[in-house]
Backbone as a printed PyTorch tensor [residue, N CA C, xyz], in Angstrom:
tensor([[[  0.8240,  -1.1800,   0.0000],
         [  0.0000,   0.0000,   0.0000],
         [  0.8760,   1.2550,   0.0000]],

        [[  1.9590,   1.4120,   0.7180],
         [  2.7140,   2.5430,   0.6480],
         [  3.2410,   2.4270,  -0.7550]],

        [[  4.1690,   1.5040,  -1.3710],
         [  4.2470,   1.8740,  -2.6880],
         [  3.2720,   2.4880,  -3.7990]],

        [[  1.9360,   1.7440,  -3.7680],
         [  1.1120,   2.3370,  -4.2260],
         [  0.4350,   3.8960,  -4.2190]],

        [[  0.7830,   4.2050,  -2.6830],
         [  0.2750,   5.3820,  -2.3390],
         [  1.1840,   6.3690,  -2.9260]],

        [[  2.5310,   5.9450,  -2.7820],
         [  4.1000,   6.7030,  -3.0260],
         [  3.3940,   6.7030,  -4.8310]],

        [[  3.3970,   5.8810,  -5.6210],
         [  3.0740,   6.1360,  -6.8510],
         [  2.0430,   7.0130,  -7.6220]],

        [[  0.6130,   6.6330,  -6.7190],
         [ -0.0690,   7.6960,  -7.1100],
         [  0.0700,   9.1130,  -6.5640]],

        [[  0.6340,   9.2380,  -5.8790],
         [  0.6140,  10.5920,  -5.2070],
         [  1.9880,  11.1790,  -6.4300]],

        [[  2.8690,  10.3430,  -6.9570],
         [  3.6260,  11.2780,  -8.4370],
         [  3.1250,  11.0490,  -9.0260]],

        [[  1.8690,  10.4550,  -9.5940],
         [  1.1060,  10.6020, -10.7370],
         [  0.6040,  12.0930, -10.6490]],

        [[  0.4230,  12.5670,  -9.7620],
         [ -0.3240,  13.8090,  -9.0660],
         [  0.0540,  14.1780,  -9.0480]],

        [[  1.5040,  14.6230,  -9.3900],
         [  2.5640,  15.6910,  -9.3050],
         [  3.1530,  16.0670,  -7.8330]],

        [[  3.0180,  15.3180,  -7.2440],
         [  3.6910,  15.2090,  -5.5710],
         [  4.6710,  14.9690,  -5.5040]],

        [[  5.8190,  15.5320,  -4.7040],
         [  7.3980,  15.4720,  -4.2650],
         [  7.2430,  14.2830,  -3.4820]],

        [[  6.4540,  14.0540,  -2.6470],
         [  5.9050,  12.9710,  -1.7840],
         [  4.8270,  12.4820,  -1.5250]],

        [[  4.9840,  11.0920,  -0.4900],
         [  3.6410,  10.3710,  -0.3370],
         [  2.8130,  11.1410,  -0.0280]],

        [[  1.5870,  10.9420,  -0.4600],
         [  0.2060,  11.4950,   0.9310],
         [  0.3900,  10.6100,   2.3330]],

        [[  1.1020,   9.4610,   2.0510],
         [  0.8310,   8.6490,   3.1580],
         [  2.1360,   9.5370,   4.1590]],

        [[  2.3170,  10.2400,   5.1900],
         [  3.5400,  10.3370,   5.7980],
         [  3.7940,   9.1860,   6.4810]],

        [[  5.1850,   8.6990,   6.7150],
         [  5.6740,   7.5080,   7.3240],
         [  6.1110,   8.1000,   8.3420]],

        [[  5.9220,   7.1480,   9.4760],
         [  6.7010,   7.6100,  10.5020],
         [  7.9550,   7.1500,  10.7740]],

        [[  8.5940,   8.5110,  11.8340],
         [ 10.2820,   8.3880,  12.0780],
         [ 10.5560,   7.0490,  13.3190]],

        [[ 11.8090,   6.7040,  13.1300],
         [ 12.0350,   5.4350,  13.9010],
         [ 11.3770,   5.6160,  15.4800]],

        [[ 12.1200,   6.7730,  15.8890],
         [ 11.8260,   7.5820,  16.8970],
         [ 10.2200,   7.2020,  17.1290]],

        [[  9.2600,   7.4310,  16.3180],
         [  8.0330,   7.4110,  16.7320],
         [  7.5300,   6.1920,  16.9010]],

        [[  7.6250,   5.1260,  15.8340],
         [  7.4080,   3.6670,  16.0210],
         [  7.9960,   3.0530,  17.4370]],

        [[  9.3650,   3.9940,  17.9240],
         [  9.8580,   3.1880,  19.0640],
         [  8.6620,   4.0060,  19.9820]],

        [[  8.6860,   5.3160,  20.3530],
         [  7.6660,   5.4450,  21.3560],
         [  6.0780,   4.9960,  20.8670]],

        [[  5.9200,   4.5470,  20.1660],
         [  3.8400,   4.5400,  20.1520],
         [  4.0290,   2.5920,  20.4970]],

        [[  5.0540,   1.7430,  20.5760],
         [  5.2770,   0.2870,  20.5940],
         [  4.9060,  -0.0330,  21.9330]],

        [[  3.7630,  -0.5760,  22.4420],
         [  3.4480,  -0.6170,  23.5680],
         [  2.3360,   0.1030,  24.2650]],

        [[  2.6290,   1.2760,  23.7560],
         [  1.6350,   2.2990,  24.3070],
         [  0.1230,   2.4690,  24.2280]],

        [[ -0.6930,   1.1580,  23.8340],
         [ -1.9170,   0.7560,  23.8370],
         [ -2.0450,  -0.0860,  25.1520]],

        [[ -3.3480,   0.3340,  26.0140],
         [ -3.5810,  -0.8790,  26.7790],
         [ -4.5770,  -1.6430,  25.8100]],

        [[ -5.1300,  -1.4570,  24.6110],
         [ -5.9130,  -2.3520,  24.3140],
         [ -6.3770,  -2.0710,  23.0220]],

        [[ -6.3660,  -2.7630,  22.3850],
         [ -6.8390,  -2.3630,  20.6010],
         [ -8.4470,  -2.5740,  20.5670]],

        [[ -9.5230,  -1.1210,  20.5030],
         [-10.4710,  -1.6930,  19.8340],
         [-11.2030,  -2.1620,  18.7240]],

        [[-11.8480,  -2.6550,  18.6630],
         [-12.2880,  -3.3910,  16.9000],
         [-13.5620,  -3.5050,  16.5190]],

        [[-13.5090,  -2.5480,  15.9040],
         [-15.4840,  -2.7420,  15.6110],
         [-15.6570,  -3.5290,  14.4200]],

        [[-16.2720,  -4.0530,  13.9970],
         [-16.4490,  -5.2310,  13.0430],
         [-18.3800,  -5.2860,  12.6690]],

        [[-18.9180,  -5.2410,  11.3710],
         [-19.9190,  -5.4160,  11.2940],
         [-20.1130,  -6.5470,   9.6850]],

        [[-19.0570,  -6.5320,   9.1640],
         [-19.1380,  -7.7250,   7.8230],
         [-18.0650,  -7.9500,   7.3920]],

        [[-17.7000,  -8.7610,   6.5010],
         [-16.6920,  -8.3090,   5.3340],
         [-16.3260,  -8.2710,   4.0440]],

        [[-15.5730,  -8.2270,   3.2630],
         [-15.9390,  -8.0770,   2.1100],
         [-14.4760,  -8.8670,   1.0590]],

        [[-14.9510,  -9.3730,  -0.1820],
         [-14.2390,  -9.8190,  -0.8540],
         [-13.5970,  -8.7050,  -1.8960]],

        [[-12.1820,  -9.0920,  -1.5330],
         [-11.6070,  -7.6480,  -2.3930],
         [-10.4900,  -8.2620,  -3.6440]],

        [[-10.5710,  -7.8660,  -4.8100],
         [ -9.5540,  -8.1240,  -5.6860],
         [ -9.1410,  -7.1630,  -6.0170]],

        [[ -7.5830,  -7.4500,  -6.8590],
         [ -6.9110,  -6.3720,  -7.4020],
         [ -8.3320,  -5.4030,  -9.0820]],

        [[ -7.9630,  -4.4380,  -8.8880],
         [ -8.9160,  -3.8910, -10.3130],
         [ -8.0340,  -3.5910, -11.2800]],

        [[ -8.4430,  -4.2120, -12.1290],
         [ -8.2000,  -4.6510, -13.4840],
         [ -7.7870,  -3.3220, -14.5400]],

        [[ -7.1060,  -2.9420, -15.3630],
         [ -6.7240,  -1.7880, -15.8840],
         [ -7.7020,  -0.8720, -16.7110]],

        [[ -8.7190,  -1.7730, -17.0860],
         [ -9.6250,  -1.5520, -17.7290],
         [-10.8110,  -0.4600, -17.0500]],

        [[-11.0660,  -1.1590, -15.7180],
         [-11.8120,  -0.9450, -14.5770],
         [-11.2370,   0.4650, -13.9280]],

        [[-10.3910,   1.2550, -14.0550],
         [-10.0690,   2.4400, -13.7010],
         [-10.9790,   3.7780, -14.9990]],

        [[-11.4120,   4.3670, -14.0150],
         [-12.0580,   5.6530, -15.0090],
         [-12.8870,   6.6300, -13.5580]],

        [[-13.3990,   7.6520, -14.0390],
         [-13.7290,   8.7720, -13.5360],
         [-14.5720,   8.9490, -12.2570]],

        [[-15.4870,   7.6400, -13.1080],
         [-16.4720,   7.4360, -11.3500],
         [-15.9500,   6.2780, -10.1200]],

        [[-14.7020,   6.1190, -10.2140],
         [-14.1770,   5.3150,  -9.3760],
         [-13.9070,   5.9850,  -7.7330]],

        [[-14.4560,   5.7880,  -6.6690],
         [-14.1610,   6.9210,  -6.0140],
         [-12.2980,   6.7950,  -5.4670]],

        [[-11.6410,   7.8510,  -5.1810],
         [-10.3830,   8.2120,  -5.1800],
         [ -9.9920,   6.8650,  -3.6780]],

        [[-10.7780,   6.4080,  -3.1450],
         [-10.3800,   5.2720,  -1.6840],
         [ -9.8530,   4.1070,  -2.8490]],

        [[-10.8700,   3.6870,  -3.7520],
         [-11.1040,   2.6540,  -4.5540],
         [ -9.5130,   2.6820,  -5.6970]],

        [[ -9.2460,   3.7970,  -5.8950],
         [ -8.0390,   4.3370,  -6.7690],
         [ -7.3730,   4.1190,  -5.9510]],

        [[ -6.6140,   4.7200,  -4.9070],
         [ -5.4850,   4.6520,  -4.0510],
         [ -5.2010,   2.8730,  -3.5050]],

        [[ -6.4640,   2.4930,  -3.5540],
         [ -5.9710,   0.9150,  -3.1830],
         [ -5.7390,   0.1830,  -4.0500]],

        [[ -6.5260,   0.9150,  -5.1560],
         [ -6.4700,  -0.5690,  -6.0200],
         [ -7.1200,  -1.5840,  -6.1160]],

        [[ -8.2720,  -1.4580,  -5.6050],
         [ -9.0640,  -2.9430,  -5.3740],
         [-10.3490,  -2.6340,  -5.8810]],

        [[-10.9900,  -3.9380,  -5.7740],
         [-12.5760,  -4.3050,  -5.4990],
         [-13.3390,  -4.3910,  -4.9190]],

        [[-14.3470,  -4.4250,  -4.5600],
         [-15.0960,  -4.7290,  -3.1810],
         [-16.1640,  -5.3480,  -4.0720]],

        [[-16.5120,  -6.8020,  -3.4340],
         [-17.5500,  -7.7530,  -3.7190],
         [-17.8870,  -8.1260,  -2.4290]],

        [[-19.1770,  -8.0670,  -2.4050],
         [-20.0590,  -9.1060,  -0.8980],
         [-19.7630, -10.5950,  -1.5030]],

        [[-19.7350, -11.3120,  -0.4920],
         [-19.8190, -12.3920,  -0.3620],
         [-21.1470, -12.9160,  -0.7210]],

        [[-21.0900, -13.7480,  -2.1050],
         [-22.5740, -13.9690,  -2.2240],
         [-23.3370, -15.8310,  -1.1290]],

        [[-22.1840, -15.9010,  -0.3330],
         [-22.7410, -16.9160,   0.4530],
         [-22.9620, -16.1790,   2.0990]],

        [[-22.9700, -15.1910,   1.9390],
         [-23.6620, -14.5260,   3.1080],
         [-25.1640, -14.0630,   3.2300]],

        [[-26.0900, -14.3350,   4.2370],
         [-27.2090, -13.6870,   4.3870],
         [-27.1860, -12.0490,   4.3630]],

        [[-27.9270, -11.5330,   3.1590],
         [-28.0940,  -9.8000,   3.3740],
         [-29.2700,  -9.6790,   4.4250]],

        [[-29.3810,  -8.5160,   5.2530],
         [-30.4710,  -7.8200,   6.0330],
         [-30.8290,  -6.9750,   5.4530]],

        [[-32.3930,  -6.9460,   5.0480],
         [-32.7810,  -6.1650,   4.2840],
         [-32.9040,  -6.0840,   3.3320]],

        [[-33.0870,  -7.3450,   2.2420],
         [-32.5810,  -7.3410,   0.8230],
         [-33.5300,  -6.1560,   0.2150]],

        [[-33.2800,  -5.8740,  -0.8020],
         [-32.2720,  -5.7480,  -1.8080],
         [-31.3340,  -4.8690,  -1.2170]],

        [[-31.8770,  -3.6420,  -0.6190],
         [-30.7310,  -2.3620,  -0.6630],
         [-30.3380,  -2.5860,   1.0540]],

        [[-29.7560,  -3.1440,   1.7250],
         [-29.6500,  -3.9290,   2.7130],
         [-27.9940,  -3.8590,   2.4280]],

        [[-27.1370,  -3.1250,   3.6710],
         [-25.8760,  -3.1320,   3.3100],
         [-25.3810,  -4.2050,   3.9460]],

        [[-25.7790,  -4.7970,   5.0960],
         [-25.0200,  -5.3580,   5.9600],
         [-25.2330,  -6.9270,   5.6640]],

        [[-24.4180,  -7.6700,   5.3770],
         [-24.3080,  -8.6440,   5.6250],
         [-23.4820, -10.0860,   6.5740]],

        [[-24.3060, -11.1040,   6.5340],
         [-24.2130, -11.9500,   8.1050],
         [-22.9260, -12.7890,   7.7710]],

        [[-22.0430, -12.3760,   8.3310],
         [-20.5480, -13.1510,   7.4210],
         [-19.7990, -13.3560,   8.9480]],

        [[-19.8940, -14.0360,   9.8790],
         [-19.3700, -14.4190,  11.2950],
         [-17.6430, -14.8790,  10.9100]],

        [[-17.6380, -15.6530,   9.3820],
         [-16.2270, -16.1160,   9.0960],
         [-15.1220, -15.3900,   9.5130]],

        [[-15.5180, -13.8940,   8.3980],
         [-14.9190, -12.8490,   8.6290],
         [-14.1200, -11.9440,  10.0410]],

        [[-15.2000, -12.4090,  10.7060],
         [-15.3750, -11.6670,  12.1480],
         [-14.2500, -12.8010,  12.5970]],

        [[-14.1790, -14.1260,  12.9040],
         [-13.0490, -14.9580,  13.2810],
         [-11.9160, -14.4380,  12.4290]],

        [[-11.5770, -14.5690,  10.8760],
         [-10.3420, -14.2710,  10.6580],
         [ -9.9120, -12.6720,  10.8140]],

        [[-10.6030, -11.6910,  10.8860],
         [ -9.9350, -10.5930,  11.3870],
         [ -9.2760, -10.6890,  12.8970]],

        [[-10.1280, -11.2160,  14.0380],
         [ -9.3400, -11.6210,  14.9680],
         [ -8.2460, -12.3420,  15.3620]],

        [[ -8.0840, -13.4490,  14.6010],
         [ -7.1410, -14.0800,  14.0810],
         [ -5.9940, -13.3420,  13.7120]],

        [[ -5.9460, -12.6470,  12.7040],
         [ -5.0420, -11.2940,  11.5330],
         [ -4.0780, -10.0060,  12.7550]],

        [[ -5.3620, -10.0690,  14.2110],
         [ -5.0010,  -8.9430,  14.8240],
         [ -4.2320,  -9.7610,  15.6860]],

        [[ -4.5290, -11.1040,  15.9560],
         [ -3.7320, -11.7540,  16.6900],
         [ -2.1680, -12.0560,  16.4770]],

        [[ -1.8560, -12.6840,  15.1600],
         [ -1.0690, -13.4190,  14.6880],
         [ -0.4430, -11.7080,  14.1430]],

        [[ -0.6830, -10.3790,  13.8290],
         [  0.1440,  -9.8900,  13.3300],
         [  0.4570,  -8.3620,  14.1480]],

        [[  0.0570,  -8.4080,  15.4120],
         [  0.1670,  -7.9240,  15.9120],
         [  0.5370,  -7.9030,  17.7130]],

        [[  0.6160,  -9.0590,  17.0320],
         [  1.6750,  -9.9890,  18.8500],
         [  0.6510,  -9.7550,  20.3140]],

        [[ -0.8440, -10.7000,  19.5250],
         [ -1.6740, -10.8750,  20.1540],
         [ -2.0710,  -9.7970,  21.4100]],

        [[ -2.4390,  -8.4080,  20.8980],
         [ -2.8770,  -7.6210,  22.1090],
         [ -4.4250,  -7.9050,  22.8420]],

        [[ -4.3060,  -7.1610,  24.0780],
         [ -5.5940,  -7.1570,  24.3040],
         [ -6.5680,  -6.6770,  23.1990]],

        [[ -8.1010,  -6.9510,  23.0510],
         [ -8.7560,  -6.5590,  22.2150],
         [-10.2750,  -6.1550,  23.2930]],

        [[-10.3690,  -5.0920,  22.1350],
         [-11.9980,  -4.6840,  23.2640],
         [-12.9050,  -4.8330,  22.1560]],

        [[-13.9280,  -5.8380,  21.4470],
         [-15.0070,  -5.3150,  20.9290],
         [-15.6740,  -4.3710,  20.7370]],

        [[-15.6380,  -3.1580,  20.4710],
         [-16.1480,  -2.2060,  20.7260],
         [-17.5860,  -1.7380,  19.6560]],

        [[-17.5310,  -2.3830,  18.4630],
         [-19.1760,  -2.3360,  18.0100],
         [-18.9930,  -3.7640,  17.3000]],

        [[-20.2600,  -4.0630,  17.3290],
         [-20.8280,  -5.5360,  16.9300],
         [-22.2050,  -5.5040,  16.7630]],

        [[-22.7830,  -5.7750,  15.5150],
         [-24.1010,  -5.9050,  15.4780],
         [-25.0680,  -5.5000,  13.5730]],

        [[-26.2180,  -5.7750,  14.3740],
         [-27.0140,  -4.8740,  13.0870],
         [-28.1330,  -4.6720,  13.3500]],

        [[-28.8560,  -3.9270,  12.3130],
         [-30.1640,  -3.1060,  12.2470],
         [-31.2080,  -4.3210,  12.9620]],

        [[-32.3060,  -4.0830,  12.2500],
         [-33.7450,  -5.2070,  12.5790],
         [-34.1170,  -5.7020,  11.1880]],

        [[-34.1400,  -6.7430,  11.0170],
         [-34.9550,  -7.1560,   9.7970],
         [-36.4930,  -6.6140,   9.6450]],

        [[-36.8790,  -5.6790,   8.7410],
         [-37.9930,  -4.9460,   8.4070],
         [-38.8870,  -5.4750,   8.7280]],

        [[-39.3410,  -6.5710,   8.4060],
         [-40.7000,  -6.8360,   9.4140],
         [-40.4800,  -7.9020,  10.5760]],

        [[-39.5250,  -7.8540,  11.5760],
         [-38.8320,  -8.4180,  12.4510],
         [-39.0160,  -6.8640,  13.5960]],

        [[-40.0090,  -6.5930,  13.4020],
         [-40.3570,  -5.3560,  14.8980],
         [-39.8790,  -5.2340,  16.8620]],

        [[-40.7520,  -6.7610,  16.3100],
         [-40.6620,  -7.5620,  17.9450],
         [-39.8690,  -8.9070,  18.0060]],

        [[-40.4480,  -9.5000,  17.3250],
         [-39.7460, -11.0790,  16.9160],
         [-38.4330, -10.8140,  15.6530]],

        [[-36.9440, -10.3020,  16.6200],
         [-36.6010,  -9.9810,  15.5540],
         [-35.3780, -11.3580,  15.4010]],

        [[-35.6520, -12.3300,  14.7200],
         [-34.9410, -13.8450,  14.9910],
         [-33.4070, -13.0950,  13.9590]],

        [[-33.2160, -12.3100,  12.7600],
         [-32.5890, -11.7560,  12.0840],
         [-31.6910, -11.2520,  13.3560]],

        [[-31.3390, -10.7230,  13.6090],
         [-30.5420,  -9.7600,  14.9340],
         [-29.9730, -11.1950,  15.8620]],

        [[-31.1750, -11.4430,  16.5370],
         [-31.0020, -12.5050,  17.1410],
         [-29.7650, -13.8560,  16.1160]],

        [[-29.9270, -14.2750,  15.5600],
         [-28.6790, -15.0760,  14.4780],
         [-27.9000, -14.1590,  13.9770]],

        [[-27.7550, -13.0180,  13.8350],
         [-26.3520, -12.1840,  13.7990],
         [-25.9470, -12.3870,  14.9950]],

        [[-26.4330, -12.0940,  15.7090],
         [-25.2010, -12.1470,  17.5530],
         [-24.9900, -13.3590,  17.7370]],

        [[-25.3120, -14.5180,  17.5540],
         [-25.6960, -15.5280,  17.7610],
         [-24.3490, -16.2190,  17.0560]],

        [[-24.2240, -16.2070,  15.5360],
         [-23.2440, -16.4510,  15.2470],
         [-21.6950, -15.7300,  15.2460]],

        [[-21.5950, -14.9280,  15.4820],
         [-20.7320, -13.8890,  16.1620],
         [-20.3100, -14.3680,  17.0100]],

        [[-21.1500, -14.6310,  18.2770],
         [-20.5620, -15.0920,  19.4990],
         [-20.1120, -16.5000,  19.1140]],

        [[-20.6070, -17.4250,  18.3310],
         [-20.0800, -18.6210,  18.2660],
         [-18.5170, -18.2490,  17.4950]],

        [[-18.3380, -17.7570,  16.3440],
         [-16.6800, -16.9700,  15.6460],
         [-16.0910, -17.0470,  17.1870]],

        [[-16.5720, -15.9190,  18.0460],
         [-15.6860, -15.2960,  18.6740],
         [-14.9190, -16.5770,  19.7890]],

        [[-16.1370, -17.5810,  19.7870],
         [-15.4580, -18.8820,  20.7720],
         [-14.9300, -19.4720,  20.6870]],

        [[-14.6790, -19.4500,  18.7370],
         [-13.6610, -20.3760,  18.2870],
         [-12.2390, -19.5730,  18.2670]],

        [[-12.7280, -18.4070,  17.9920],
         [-10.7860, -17.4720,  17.8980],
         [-10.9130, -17.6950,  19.6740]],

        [[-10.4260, -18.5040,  20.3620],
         [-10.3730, -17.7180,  22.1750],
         [ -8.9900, -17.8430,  22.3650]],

        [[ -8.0100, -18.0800,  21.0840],
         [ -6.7720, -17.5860,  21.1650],
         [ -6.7220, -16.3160,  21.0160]],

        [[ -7.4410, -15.2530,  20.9360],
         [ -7.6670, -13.8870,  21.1840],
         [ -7.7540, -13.5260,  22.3340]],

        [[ -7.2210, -12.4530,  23.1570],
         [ -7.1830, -11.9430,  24.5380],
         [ -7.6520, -10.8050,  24.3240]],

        [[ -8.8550, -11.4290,  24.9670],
         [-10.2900, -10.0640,  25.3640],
         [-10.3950,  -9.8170,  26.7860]],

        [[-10.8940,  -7.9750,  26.0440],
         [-10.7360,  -7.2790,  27.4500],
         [-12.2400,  -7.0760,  27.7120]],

        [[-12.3480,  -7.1100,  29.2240],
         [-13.8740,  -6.8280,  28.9570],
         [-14.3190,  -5.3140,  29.9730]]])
C-alpha cells in the first residue's frame, strides 16, 4: 500500500507520499503504548486487485489509491434485501481476529461495536438480529486464542 500510495501521489505531481511515514523515533515510542486495541467489526468483504480496464472517472479516489474491489460475499445472508448493506458473514469476524492476533503480537482486544439493524418486518420477533449475535458469538469462541478485554 505505501508503494502504491508513493506512486499515485507522483502521478499527481507530488514530491511525496500522501501517506507520511513515521520516524524510527516514533514507532519506538507509540510500541506498547496501547492498553488495548479496539475493533469494531460489522461484515466483510471480498476484495480483488482492479483490473486496468476498470479504472475511469467514477471510481471513487479510496477505490483508486488501493487498487481494489469490493464484492459481498454472495454466500452470506443480506439484512434487508435488496438495498440492505449489511451482511451476516461471522467467518470474517473470526479471521480478522485471528489477523489482529497473529500480526500484531496478540494484544488485548476490546469489541467495541458488533451488530445490526432489525430485519424490516422483524419489529418484535426480531430472529434476524437474534442469528447475527448468535453467530458472532459462536466466531468469537472459536478465535479464544484472542485476549479479550472486557
Amino acid at each position: 500500500m505505501r508503494n502504491r500510495l508513493l506512486e499515485r501521489s507522483k502521478e499527481e505531481g507530488r514530491v511525496r507520499s500522501r501517506l507520511p511515514e513515521f520516524t524510527k523515533d516514533e514507532i519506538e515510542s507509540l510500541k506498547g503504548s496501547a492498553d488495548f486495541l479496539g475493533f469494531n467489526h460489522y461484515m466483510g468483504f471480498l476484495i480483488r486487485n482492479r483490473l486496468p480496464e476498470e479504472y475511469n472517472s467514477k471510481v471513487p479516489i479510496d477505490d483508486l489509491d488501493g487498487g481494489y474491489v469490493i464484492a459481498m460475499n454472495p454466500k452470506c445472508k443480506q439484512i434487508n434485501p435488496p438495498k440492505g448493506w449489511i451482511f451476516i458473514n461471522p467467518e470474517s469476524f473470526k479471521k480478522h481476529l485471528h489477523y489482529i492476533r497473529t500480526e500484531y503480537g496478540n494484544p488485548k482486544v476490546m469489541i467495541t461495536e458488533n451488530g445490526c439493524m432489525n430485519h424490516l418486518d422483524e419489529e418484535l420477533n426480531d430472529v434476524t438480529r437474534i442469528e447475527f449475535l448468535r453467530v458472532h458469538l459462536v466466531a468469537l469462541a472459536q478465535g479464544k486464542d484472542v485476549i479479550l478485554r472486557n
